[in-house]
PDB file of C-alpha atoms in Angstrom:
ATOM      1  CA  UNK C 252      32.099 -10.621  37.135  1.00 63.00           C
ATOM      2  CA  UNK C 253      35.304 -10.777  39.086  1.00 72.00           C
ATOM      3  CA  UNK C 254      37.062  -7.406  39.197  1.00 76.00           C
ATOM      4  CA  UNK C 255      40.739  -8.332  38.379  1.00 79.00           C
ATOM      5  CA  UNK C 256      38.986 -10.281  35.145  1.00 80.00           C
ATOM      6  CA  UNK C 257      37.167  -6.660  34.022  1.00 80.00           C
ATOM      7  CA  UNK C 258      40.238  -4.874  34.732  1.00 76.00           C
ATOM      8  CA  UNK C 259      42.421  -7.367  32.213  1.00 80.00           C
ATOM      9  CA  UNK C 260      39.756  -7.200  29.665  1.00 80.00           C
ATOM     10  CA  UNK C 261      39.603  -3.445  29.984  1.00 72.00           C
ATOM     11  CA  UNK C 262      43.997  -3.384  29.194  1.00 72.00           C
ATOM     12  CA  UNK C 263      43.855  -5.826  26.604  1.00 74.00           C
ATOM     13  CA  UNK C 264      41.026  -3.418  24.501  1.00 70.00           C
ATOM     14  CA  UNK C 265      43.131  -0.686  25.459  1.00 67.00           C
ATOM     15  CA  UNK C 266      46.693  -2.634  23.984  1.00 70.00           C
ATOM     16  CA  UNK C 267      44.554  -3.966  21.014  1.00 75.00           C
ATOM     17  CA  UNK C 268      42.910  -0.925  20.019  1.00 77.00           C
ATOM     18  CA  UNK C 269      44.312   2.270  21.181  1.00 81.00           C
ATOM     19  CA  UNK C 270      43.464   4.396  18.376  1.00 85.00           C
ATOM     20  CA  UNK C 271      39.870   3.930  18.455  1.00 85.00           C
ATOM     21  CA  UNK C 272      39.839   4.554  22.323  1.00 85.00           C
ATOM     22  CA  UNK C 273      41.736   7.812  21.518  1.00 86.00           C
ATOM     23  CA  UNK C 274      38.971   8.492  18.669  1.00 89.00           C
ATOM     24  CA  UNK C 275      36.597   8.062  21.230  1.00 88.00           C
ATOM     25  CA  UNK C 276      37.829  10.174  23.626  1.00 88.00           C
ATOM     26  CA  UNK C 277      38.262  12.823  21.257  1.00 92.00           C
ATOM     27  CA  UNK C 278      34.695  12.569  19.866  1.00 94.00           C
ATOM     28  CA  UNK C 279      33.030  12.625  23.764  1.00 92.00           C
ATOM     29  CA  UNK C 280      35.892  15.952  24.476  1.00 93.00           C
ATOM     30  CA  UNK C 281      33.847  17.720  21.760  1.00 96.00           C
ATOM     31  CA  UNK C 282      30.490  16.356  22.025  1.00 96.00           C
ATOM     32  CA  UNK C 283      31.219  18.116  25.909  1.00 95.00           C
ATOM     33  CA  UNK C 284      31.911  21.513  24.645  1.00 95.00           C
ATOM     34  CA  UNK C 285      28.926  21.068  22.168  1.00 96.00           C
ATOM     35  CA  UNK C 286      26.614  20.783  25.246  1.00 96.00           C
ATOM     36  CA  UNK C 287      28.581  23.408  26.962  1.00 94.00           C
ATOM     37  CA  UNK C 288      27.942  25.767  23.927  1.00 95.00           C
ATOM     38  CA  UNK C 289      24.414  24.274  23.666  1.00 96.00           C
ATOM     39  CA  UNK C 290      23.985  25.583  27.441  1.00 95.00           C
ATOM     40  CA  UNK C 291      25.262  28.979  26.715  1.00 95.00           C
ATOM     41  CA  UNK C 292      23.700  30.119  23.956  1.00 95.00           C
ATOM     42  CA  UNK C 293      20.297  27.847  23.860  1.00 96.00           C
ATOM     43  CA  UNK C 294      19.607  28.178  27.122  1.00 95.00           C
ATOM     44  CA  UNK C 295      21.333  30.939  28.278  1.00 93.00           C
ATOM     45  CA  UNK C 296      23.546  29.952  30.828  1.00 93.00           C
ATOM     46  CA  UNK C 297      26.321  31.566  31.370  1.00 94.00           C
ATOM     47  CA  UNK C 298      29.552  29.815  31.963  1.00 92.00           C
ATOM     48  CA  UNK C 299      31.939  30.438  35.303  1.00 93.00           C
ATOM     49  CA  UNK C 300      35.913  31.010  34.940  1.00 92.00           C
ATOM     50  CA  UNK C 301      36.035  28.004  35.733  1.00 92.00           C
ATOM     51  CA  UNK C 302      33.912  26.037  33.298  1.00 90.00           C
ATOM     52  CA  UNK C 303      35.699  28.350  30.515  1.00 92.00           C
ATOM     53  CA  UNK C 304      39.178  27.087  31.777  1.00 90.00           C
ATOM     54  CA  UNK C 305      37.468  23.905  31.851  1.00 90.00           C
ATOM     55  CA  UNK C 306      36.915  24.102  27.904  1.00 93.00           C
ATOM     56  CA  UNK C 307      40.431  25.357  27.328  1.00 92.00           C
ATOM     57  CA  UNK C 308      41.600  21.950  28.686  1.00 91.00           C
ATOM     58  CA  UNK C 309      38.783  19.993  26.727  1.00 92.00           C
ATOM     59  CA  UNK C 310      40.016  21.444  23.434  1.00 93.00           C
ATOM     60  CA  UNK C 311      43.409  20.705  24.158  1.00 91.00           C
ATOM     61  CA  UNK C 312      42.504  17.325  25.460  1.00 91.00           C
ATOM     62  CA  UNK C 313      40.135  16.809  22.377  1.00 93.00           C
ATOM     63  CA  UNK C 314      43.250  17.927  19.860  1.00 92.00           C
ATOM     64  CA  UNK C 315      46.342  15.485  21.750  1.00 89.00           C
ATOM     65  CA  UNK C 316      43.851  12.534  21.301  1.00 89.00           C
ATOM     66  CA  UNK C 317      42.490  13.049  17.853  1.00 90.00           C
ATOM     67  CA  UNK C 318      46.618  13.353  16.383  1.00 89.00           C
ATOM     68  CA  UNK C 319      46.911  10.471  18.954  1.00 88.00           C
ATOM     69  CA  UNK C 320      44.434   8.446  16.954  1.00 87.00           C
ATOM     70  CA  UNK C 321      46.021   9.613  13.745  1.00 87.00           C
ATOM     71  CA  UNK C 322      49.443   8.138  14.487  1.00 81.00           C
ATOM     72  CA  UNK C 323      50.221   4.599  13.338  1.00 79.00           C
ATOM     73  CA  UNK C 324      52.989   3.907  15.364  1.00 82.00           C
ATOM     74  CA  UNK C 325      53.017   3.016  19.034  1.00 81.00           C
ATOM     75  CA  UNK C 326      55.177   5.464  20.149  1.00 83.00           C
ATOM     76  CA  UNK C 327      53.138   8.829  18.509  1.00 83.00           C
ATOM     77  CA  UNK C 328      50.201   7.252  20.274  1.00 82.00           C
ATOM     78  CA  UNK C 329      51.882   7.175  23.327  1.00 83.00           C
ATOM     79  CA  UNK C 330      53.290  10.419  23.451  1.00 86.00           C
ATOM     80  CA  UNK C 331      50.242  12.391  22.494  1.00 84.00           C
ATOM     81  CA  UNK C 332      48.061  10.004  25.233  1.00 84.00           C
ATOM     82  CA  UNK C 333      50.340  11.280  27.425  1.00 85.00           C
ATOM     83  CA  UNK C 334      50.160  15.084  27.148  1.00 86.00           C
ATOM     84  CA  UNK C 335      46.478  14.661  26.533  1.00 84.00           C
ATOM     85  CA  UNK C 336      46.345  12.586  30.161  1.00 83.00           C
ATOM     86  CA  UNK C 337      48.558  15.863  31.273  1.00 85.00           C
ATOM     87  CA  UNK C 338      46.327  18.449  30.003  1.00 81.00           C
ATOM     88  CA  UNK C 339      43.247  16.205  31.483  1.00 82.00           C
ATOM     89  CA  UNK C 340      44.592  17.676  34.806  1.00 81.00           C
ATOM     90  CA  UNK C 341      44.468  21.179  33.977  1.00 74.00           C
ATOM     91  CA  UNK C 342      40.320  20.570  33.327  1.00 66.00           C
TER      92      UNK C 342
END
């Protein structure tokens, strides 16, 4: 498949339907600090600083994109994709 073909298919889902991408996001943000829990208390593992900051930043990440998804309008999706994609660089 040529790449520049993917890449406008990937946009166009993203214009189309941004509110299940954000759903999505949110729902792999959590199932990610399920397995992290799973790890520590299952198995035992316990987590380094930073894996906990790392969860801090998952939560947050988790919360901007599920109000994201909640939003109707194009500009509350926007703005809370935004701070989510700026607390993704905390993690």
């Amino acid at each position: 498949m040529n790449p520049s073909l993917l890449f406008t298919t990937v946009l166009h889902y993203i214009d189309t339907s941004p509110r299940r991408l954000l759903a999505a996001l949110c729902a792999i943000c959590l199932a990610l600090l399920a397995f992290g829990l799973y790890l520590q208390y299952q198995q035992g593992l316990e987590p380094c600083p930073m894996c906990i900051v790392q969860r801090y930043a998952l939560i947050l990440v988790a919360a901007c994109a599920g109000l994201a998804s909640l939003g109707a309008k194009k500009c509350w999706q926007t703005a809370w994709a935004t701070l989510a994609l700026l607390l993704a660089g905390f993690g």
